[in-house]
Amino acid sequence: MFSVQATETTMKLLPVVCLCVLTWSETASADENGGLTSISCSTSPNGGMSVVVKEGRDVILPCSPSTNIVRELFDWKKDGQKEVFMYDAGLHYNNGRAGQDEQFKGRVSHFQGELKHGNASIIIRNTKVTDSGNYTCDFPRLQPRQTFHIRLVVVAAPKPSVTTLHETKDWSLLQCEVHGASPKPKVEWQDSAGNVLHAEEPQVSERGGHFYITLNTTVTKTDRFRCVVTQQEINHKTYTETYVHINGAAPKPSVTILDETKDWSLLQCEVHGASPKPKVEWQDSAGNVLHAEEPQVSERGGHFYITLNTTVTKTGRFRCVATQQEINHKIYTEIYVHINDENNQTSTKVIIGVSVGVLCGIVVGVVVGFHLARSRNCCNKGSTQDKRDQTAGKESEPLDSSPAP
């Protein structure tokens, strides 16, 4: 691992046979330009190197034959033609030597102090997409002759811009624009679940190696949508997200009492113009779903109109709930119902009064009976005593012993 900001003293440690893959992060650790984070290297089968850098950054193209090259000649070229940098025993393009291609003038330099360590690497300042290509570092006087191959990829990966071009109560037309991306990216629209949305044919143009792409899509539901830009060649992905609210989401249901008696109330719930089609149900205060009549459903222009009736027989709070699962939307209206139970209370009081009256009658009867029984018992005792007294009187009456006259 090494940093593209390596100094002269570390350049001698750069590998010359590896594949460098540059990555950058869209996280908080990246800088405001999408800062570079790391380079990982692995051996390339063809003995060359591939370097990827973000446009506008400086990049180092490594080259090192591992021998003192202060008195040697080495020549850097792009695509086998353009002169990038030439050094010949101290004379080079930055100190008077002619022949450098206009594309690289004033932007390329070498590491003078590292030549004795065999380091012929160069640094290209302020890279441009047009700098991308195949570079060679050639030592024509070395025996044997040595040539190093480096592929430079300068990338532009701007964040896409997203706008709402047009909208109605039923849909929104979204536009995604990618300006100046390189290499050419794949652009697509996705919903919050990551599903790829159907879109119009993309409009693509190219200028100076940069690609300009416009992609439109029409959405018909409330959700978060993102335009995703993927550059597979450089393992880079970025996106911009937007929130869309479709006015067809179910409005608050209207609730009324159609009819009522002392024993029940007939409730009606109406949902007007919902889209997509909602599920409508009645619930009690505990959230239990109530039995209801078959819903009446009609549809006009993609909007649904639903009526649902239910009969309740107890006092409480009841709610009509409209749920649109597709757009994760739920709304309800609540109503309080009082069932008039005054007659029931009166009947209960009558029953209780009659019961108490009967009970009191029984108690009184028992008491009266008891007293009558007791009175009879007393009377019977008195008669028996009188009889006994009369009998005793007769027995004590004196016999008349005087002679008859």
Short mmCIF file of C-alpha atoms in Angstrom, two decimals:
data_model
loop_
_atom_site.label_atom_id
_atom_site.label_comp_id
_atom_site.label_asym_id
_atom_site.label_seq_id
_atom_site.Cartn_x
_atom_site.Cartn_y
_atom_site.Cartn_z
CA MET A 1 0.00 0.00 0.00
CA PHE A 2 1.22 3.49 -0.76
CA SER A 3 -0.13 7.00 -1.07
CA VAL A 4 -0.26 8.96 -4.29
CA GLN A 5 1.15 11.87 -2.30
CA ALA A 6 4.43 9.97 -1.70
CA THR A 7 7.58 12.05 -1.23
CA GLU A 8 10.93 11.69 -3.00
CA THR A 9 12.34 9.60 -0.15
CA THR A 10 9.55 7.06 -0.37
CA MET A 11 9.45 6.81 -4.16
CA LYS A 12 12.28 4.27 -4.23
CA LEU A 13 9.94 1.89 -2.40
CA LEU A 14 7.27 1.99 -5.09
CA PRO A 15 6.68 -1.36 -6.79
CA VAL A 16 7.00 -1.40 -10.54
CA VAL A 17 5.13 -4.63 -11.24
CA CYS A 18 1.67 -4.23 -9.73
CA LEU A 19 -1.90 -3.31 -10.51
CA CYS A 20 -3.06 -0.26 -8.60
CA VAL A 21 -6.73 0.20 -8.01
CA LEU A 22 -7.79 3.51 -6.57
CA THR A 23 -10.93 3.89 -4.51
CA TRP A 24 -12.53 6.88 -2.88
CA SER A 25 -15.26 7.19 -0.36
CA GLU A 26 -18.58 9.04 -0.33
CA THR A 27 -18.58 8.85 3.46
CA ALA A 28 -17.76 11.59 5.97
CA SER A 29 -14.09 10.58 5.89
CA ALA A 30 -13.76 11.77 2.31
CA ASP A 31 -12.92 15.37 1.57
CA GLU A 32 -15.25 17.76 -0.22
CA ASN A 33 -14.01 16.57 -3.60
CA GLY A 34 -14.60 12.91 -2.81
CA GLY A 35 -11.17 12.40 -1.26
CA LEU A 36 -8.85 9.55 -2.24
CA THR A 37 -8.47 7.02 0.52
CA SER A 38 -6.15 4.24 -0.56
CA ILE A 39 -4.37 2.34 -3.34
CA SER A 40 -4.05 -1.43 -3.27
CA CYS A 41 -1.53 -3.20 -5.49
CA SER A 42 -1.30 -6.69 -6.91
CA THR A 43 0.93 -8.31 -9.48
CA SER A 44 -0.22 -7.80 -13.05
CA PRO A 45 0.20 -10.73 -15.47
CA ASN A 46 1.70 -8.51 -18.18
CA GLY A 47 4.20 -6.91 -15.81
CA GLY A 48 2.62 -3.50 -16.15
CA MET A 49 0.74 -1.18 -13.87
CA SER A 50 -2.63 0.54 -13.96
CA VAL A 51 -3.13 3.74 -12.00
CA VAL A 52 -6.50 5.37 -11.42
CA VAL A 53 -6.83 8.96 -10.20
CA LYS A 54 -9.63 11.45 -9.87
CA GLU A 55 -9.57 14.36 -12.30
CA GLY A 56 -7.84 17.45 -10.93
CA ARG A 57 -5.53 15.50 -8.63
CA ASP A 58 -1.79 14.99 -9.00
CA VAL A 59 -0.61 11.49 -9.90
CA ILE A 60 2.71 9.70 -9.77
CA LEU A 61 3.63 7.26 -12.54
CA PRO A 62 6.24 4.87 -11.10
CA CYS A 63 9.29 3.70 -13.04
CA SER A 64 12.45 2.24 -11.52
CA PRO A 65 15.12 0.01 -13.10
CA SER A 66 16.86 -0.17 -9.69
CA THR A 67 20.20 1.19 -10.90
CA ASN A 68 21.85 4.60 -10.85
CA ILE A 69 20.39 6.52 -13.79
CA VAL A 70 21.86 10.01 -13.20
CA ARG A 71 23.94 9.74 -16.40
CA GLU A 72 21.30 7.74 -18.31
CA LEU A 73 18.57 8.58 -20.83
CA PHE A 74 14.91 7.79 -20.12
CA ASP A 75 11.95 8.85 -22.17
CA TRP A 76 8.26 8.96 -21.12
CA LYS A 77 5.65 8.78 -23.90
CA LYS A 78 1.87 8.56 -24.03
CA ASP A 79 0.23 6.14 -26.46
CA GLY A 80 3.60 5.66 -28.18
CA GLN A 81 3.56 9.16 -29.70
CA LYS A 82 3.20 12.14 -27.37
CA GLU A 83 6.35 13.27 -25.62
CA VAL A 84 5.55 13.49 -21.90
CA PHE A 85 8.99 13.84 -20.31
CA MET A 86 12.56 13.17 -21.43
CA TYR A 87 15.72 13.15 -19.31
CA ASP A 88 19.20 12.83 -20.78
CA ALA A 89 22.11 12.97 -18.35
CA GLY A 90 20.81 16.09 -16.63
CA LEU A 91 19.06 17.78 -19.56
CA HIS A 92 15.24 17.59 -19.60
CA TYR A 93 12.09 19.39 -20.72
CA ASN A 94 11.98 21.61 -17.65
CA ASN A 95 15.47 23.08 -18.09
CA GLY A 96 15.63 23.88 -21.77
CA ARG A 97 15.20 20.67 -23.73
CA ALA A 98 12.67 21.08 -26.58
CA GLY A 99 10.14 18.61 -27.92
CA GLN A 100 7.57 18.18 -25.10
CA ASP A 101 3.93 17.82 -26.21
CA GLU A 102 1.79 20.89 -25.54
CA GLN A 103 -0.63 18.78 -23.42
CA PHE A 104 2.03 18.23 -20.75
CA LYS A 105 4.01 21.47 -20.73
CA GLY A 106 4.40 22.90 -17.25
CA ARG A 107 2.63 19.93 -15.60
CA VAL A 108 5.24 17.15 -15.50
CA SER A 109 8.34 16.83 -13.34
CA HIS A 110 10.71 14.11 -12.08
CA PHE A 111 12.47 13.40 -8.78
CA GLN A 112 16.07 14.58 -9.30
CA GLY A 113 17.28 13.40 -5.90
CA GLU A 114 16.02 9.87 -6.52
CA LEU A 115 17.84 9.24 -9.79
CA LYS A 116 20.81 7.75 -8.00
CA HIS A 117 18.45 5.14 -6.53
CA GLY A 118 17.20 4.24 -10.00
CA ASN A 119 13.91 6.09 -9.64
CA ALA A 120 12.69 7.57 -12.95
CA SER A 121 9.12 8.18 -11.78
CA ILE A 122 7.31 11.34 -12.85
CA ILE A 123 4.46 13.33 -11.36
CA ILE A 124 1.68 14.82 -13.50
CA ARG A 125 -0.04 17.82 -11.91
CA ASN A 126 -3.73 18.69 -12.17
CA THR A 127 -4.70 15.61 -14.16
CA LYS A 128 -7.31 15.76 -16.91
CA VAL A 129 -9.49 13.04 -18.39
CA THR A 130 -7.55 13.47 -21.64
CA ASP A 131 -4.40 12.38 -19.77
CA SER A 132 -5.81 8.86 -19.65
CA GLY A 133 -3.89 6.41 -21.79
CA ASN A 134 -0.94 4.02 -22.02
CA TYR A 135 2.41 5.37 -20.91
CA THR A 136 5.88 3.94 -21.44
CA CYS A 137 9.08 4.65 -19.53
CA ASP A 138 11.92 3.64 -21.84
CA PHE A 139 15.68 3.22 -21.17
CA PRO A 140 17.13 2.77 -24.68
CA ARG A 141 20.81 2.81 -23.59
CA LEU A 142 20.57 0.24 -20.81
CA GLN A 143 21.84 -3.22 -21.55
CA PRO A 144 19.55 -4.96 -21.93
CA ARG A 145 17.11 -2.24 -22.92
CA GLN A 146 14.31 -1.79 -20.40
CA THR A 147 10.79 -0.43 -20.98
CA PHE A 148 8.07 -0.07 -18.32
CA HIS A 149 4.35 0.13 -19.15
CA ILE A 150 1.82 2.08 -17.10
CA ARG A 151 -1.85 2.61 -17.87
CA LEU A 152 -3.28 5.85 -16.48
CA VAL A 153 -7.02 6.25 -15.96
CA VAL A 154 -8.18 9.74 -14.99
CA VAL A 155 -11.78 9.61 -13.83
CA ALA A 156 -14.51 12.16 -13.30
CA ALA A 157 -17.31 10.99 -11.04
CA PRO A 158 -19.64 13.89 -10.30
CA LYS A 159 -22.69 13.50 -8.10
CA PRO A 160 -25.89 13.48 -10.22
CA SER A 161 -28.36 16.34 -10.03
CA VAL A 162 -32.08 15.52 -9.64
CA THR A 163 -35.10 17.71 -10.38
CA THR A 164 -38.88 17.32 -10.69
CA LEU A 165 -39.76 18.45 -14.21
CA HIS A 166 -43.53 18.18 -13.93
CA GLU A 167 -46.14 16.80 -11.53
CA THR A 168 -49.88 16.27 -11.15
CA LYS A 169 -51.98 14.78 -8.38
CA ASP A 170 -51.31 11.34 -9.89
CA TRP A 171 -47.63 11.34 -10.96
CA SER A 172 -44.29 13.16 -11.01
CA LEU A 173 -41.77 13.35 -13.85
CA LEU A 174 -38.22 13.14 -12.43
CA GLN A 175 -35.01 14.05 -14.26
CA CYS A 176 -31.46 12.97 -13.44
CA GLU A 177 -28.46 14.70 -15.03
CA VAL A 178 -24.84 13.55 -14.90
CA HIS A 179 -22.34 16.14 -16.14
CA GLY A 180 -18.84 15.29 -17.35
CA ALA A 181 -18.43 11.73 -16.06
CA SER A 182 -15.51 9.58 -17.19
CA PRO A 183 -15.39 6.69 -17.87
CA LYS A 184 -18.94 6.44 -19.21
CA PRO A 185 -21.26 5.54 -16.31
CA LYS A 186 -24.41 3.46 -16.07
CA VAL A 187 -27.30 5.64 -14.87
CA GLU A 188 -30.57 4.31 -13.43
CA TRP A 189 -33.49 5.26 -11.21
CA GLN A 190 -34.33 3.21 -8.11
CA ASP A 191 -37.05 3.33 -5.45
CA SER A 192 -36.36 3.17 -1.70
CA ALA A 193 -36.28 -0.64 -1.83
CA GLY A 194 -33.56 -0.63 -4.50
CA ASN A 195 -35.86 -1.73 -7.32
CA VAL A 196 -34.80 -0.38 -10.72
CA LEU A 197 -37.54 1.78 -12.25
CA HIS A 198 -38.64 1.88 -15.86
CA ALA A 199 -37.24 5.02 -17.47
CA GLU A 200 -37.13 6.78 -20.81
CA GLU A 201 -34.26 6.25 -23.23
CA PRO A 202 -31.21 8.10 -21.82
CA GLN A 203 -29.85 11.13 -23.68
CA VAL A 204 -26.05 10.78 -23.99
CA SER A 205 -23.41 13.13 -25.36
CA GLU A 206 -19.59 13.14 -25.15
CA ARG A 207 -17.14 16.04 -25.13
CA GLY A 208 -13.44 15.70 -24.57
CA GLY A 209 -13.74 12.26 -23.00
CA HIS A 210 -16.49 13.43 -20.62
CA PHE A 211 -20.00 11.99 -20.78
CA TYR A 212 -23.18 13.96 -20.22
CA ILE A 213 -26.24 11.84 -19.53
CA THR A 214 -29.89 12.72 -18.86
CA LEU A 215 -32.40 10.10 -17.67
CA ASN A 216 -36.11 10.73 -16.98
CA THR A 217 -38.65 8.55 -15.19
CA THR A 218 -42.28 8.94 -14.13
CA VAL A 219 -43.35 7.82 -10.65
CA THR A 220 -46.92 7.31 -9.41
CA LYS A 221 -46.48 6.68 -5.70
CA THR A 222 -45.20 8.50 -2.64
CA ASP A 223 -41.64 7.34 -1.84
CA ARG A 224 -37.95 8.21 -1.84
CA PHE A 225 -36.29 7.80 -5.23
CA ARG A 226 -32.61 7.92 -6.14
CA CYS A 227 -30.62 8.38 -9.32
CA VAL A 228 -27.67 5.99 -9.15
CA VAL A 229 -24.47 6.47 -11.19
CA THR A 230 -22.18 3.44 -11.46
CA GLN A 231 -18.72 3.35 -13.05
CA GLN A 232 -17.92 -0.34 -13.00
CA GLU A 233 -14.40 0.06 -14.43
CA ILE A 234 -13.27 2.03 -11.41
CA ASN A 235 -15.55 0.35 -8.86
CA HIS A 236 -17.31 3.62 -8.09
CA LYS A 237 -20.94 4.36 -7.29
CA THR A 238 -22.70 7.55 -6.20
CA TYR A 239 -26.30 8.73 -6.06
CA THR A 240 -28.65 11.61 -5.30
CA GLU A 241 -32.00 11.05 -3.57
CA THR A 242 -35.31 12.92 -3.75
CA TYR A 243 -38.64 12.56 -1.94
CA VAL A 244 -41.87 12.55 -3.93
CA HIS A 245 -45.36 12.92 -2.45
CA ILE A 246 -48.23 11.89 -4.68
CA ASN A 247 -51.44 13.65 -3.65
CA GLY A 248 -53.47 10.50 -4.33
CA ALA A 249 -52.64 9.22 -0.85
CA ALA A 250 -55.86 8.44 1.02
CA PRO A 251 -57.45 11.52 2.59
CA LYS A 252 -58.81 11.38 6.14
CA PRO A 253 -61.95 9.20 6.14
CA SER A 254 -65.32 10.81 6.95
CA VAL A 255 -67.40 9.05 9.62
CA THR A 256 -71.12 9.43 10.44
CA ILE A 257 -73.85 7.71 12.45
CA LEU A 258 -76.51 6.64 9.93
CA ASP A 259 -79.04 5.27 12.44
CA GLU A 260 -79.30 4.36 16.12
CA THR A 261 -81.66 2.85 18.69
CA LYS A 262 -81.43 2.22 22.39
CA ASP A 263 -79.55 -0.99 21.62
CA TRP A 264 -77.22 -0.21 18.66
CA SER A 265 -75.71 2.38 16.29
CA LEU A 266 -75.10 2.03 12.53
CA LEU A 267 -71.78 3.71 11.59
CA GLN A 268 -70.65 4.67 8.08
CA CYS A 269 -67.09 5.38 6.85
CA GLU A 270 -66.38 7.02 3.48
CA VAL A 271 -62.98 7.36 1.74
CA HIS A 272 -62.94 9.65 -1.32
CA GLY A 273 -60.40 9.63 -4.19
CA ALA A 274 -57.64 7.44 -2.74
CA SER A 275 -54.84 6.08 -4.94
CA PRO A 276 -53.55 3.42 -4.79
CA LYS A 277 -56.62 1.47 -3.61
CA PRO A 278 -56.69 1.41 0.22
CA LYS A 279 -57.81 -1.26 2.66
CA VAL A 280 -60.63 0.15 4.83
CA GLU A 281 -61.74 -1.36 8.15
CA TRP A 282 -63.49 -0.52 11.41
CA GLN A 283 -61.72 -1.01 14.73
CA ASP A 284 -62.67 -0.61 18.38
CA SER A 285 -60.57 1.32 20.91
CA ALA A 286 -58.46 -1.80 21.56
CA GLY A 287 -57.61 -2.12 17.87
CA ASN A 288 -59.82 -5.15 17.28
CA VAL A 289 -61.21 -5.31 13.73
CA LEU A 290 -65.02 -5.19 13.75
CA HIS A 291 -67.36 -7.20 11.58
CA ALA A 292 -68.70 -4.94 8.83
CA GLU A 293 -70.94 -5.03 5.81
CA GLU A 294 -69.54 -5.68 2.33
CA PRO A 295 -67.68 -2.48 1.26
CA GLN A 296 -69.07 -0.44 -1.62
CA VAL A 297 -66.19 0.36 -4.01
CA SER A 298 -66.06 2.51 -7.15
CA GLU A 299 -63.14 3.78 -9.25
CA ARG A 300 -62.85 6.92 -11.35
CA GLY A 301 -59.68 7.96 -13.14
CA GLY A 302 -57.47 5.75 -11.01
CA HIS A 303 -58.97 7.05 -7.74
CA PHE A 304 -60.99 4.84 -5.42
CA TYR A 305 -64.14 5.73 -3.50
CA ILE A 306 -65.03 3.31 -0.69
CA THR A 307 -67.96 3.14 1.78
CA LEU A 308 -67.95 0.72 4.73
CA ASN A 309 -70.74 0.31 7.33
CA THR A 310 -70.70 -1.47 10.69
CA THR A 311 -73.14 -1.86 13.60
CA VAL A 312 -71.95 -1.47 17.19
CA THR A 313 -73.84 -2.46 20.33
CA LYS A 314 -71.72 -1.03 23.09
CA THR A 315 -70.56 2.37 24.29
CA GLY A 316 -67.00 3.23 23.23
CA ARG A 317 -64.62 4.87 20.73
CA PHE A 318 -64.50 3.43 17.22
CA ARG A 319 -62.22 4.31 14.29
CA CYS A 320 -62.32 3.87 10.54
CA VAL A 321 -58.79 3.05 9.30
CA ALA A 322 -57.63 3.46 5.67
CA THR A 323 -54.32 1.69 4.84
CA GLN A 324 -52.31 1.94 1.60
CA GLN A 325 -49.62 -0.70 2.00
CA GLU A 326 -47.87 0.11 -1.29
CA ILE A 327 -46.96 3.61 -0.15
CA ASN A 328 -46.72 2.81 3.57
CA HIS A 329 -49.57 5.19 4.36
CA LYS A 330 -52.22 4.86 7.10
CA ILE A 331 -54.82 7.33 8.32
CA TYR A 332 -57.98 7.13 10.42
CA THR A 333 -60.93 9.04 11.85
CA GLU A 334 -62.39 8.28 15.29
CA ILE A 335 -65.93 8.61 16.68
CA TYR A 336 -67.46 8.15 20.13
CA VAL A 337 -70.70 6.15 20.43
CA HIS A 338 -72.97 6.05 23.48
CA ILE A 339 -75.52 3.26 23.61
CA ASN A 340 -78.60 4.45 25.65
CA ASP A 341 -79.08 1.78 28.40
CA GLU A 342 -81.61 3.74 30.61
CA ASN A 343 -84.43 1.22 29.95
CA ASN A 344 -82.17 -1.61 30.90
CA GLN A 345 -81.35 0.16 34.13
CA THR A 346 -85.12 0.75 34.83
CA SER A 347 -85.91 -2.91 34.21
CA THR A 348 -83.13 -3.89 36.53
CA LYS A 349 -84.49 -1.57 39.21
CA VAL A 350 -88.02 -3.04 38.81
CA ILE A 351 -86.68 -6.56 39.08
CA ILE A 352 -84.69 -5.62 42.16
CA GLY A 353 -87.77 -3.87 43.68
CA VAL A 354 -90.01 -6.85 43.08
CA SER A 355 -87.40 -9.18 44.50
CA VAL A 356 -87.01 -7.05 47.60
CA GLY A 357 -90.84 -6.84 47.98
CA VAL A 358 -91.22 -10.57 47.72
CA LEU A 359 -88.42 -11.10 50.18
CA CYS A 360 -89.96 -8.62 52.62
CA GLY A 361 -93.33 -10.35 52.22
CA ILE A 362 -91.80 -13.68 53.02
CA VAL A 363 -90.09 -12.28 56.09
CA VAL A 364 -93.31 -10.61 57.29
CA GLY A 365 -95.25 -13.80 56.70
CA VAL A 366 -92.78 -15.79 58.68
CA VAL A 367 -92.90 -13.31 61.57
CA VAL A 368 -96.71 -13.16 61.59
CA GLY A 369 -96.95 -16.89 61.39
CA PHE A 370 -94.57 -17.21 64.24
CA HIS A 371 -96.60 -14.87 66.40
CA LEU A 372 -99.90 -16.59 65.53
CA ALA A 373 -98.43 -19.93 66.36
CA ARG A 374 -97.16 -18.58 69.60
CA SER A 375 -100.57 -17.04 70.42
CA ARG A 376 -102.32 -20.31 69.73
CA ASN A 377 -99.92 -22.07 71.95
CA CYS A 378 -100.58 -19.62 74.77
CA CYS A 379 -104.38 -19.99 74.38
CA ASN A 380 -104.14 -23.71 74.42
CA LYS A 381 -102.10 -23.57 77.58
CA GLY A 382 -104.77 -21.30 79.23
CA SER A 383 -107.68 -23.63 78.37
CA THR A 384 -105.87 -26.60 79.72
CA GLN A 385 -105.15 -24.79 82.95
CA ASP A 386 -108.81 -23.70 83.32
CA LYS A 387 -109.93 -27.25 82.84
CA ARG A 388 -107.46 -28.38 85.40
CA ASP A 389 -108.66 -25.71 87.82
CA GLN A 390 -112.30 -26.70 87.34
CA THR A 391 -111.47 -30.31 87.93
CA ALA A 392 -109.56 -29.43 91.06
CA GLY A 393 -112.54 -27.37 92.35
CA LYS A 394 -114.90 -30.21 91.99
CA GLU A 395 -112.63 -32.53 93.80
CA SER A 396 -112.29 -30.15 96.78
CA GLU A 397 -116.01 -29.38 97.13
CA PRO A 398 -117.20 -30.74 100.76
CA LEU A 399 -119.72 -33.54 101.00
CA ASP A 400 -123.01 -32.65 102.56
CA SER A 401 -123.25 -34.97 105.66
CA SER A 402 -126.21 -33.33 107.35
CA PRO A 403 -129.38 -35.40 107.57
CA ALA A 404 -132.05 -34.76 105.21
CA PRO A 405 -134.86 -32.72 106.62
#
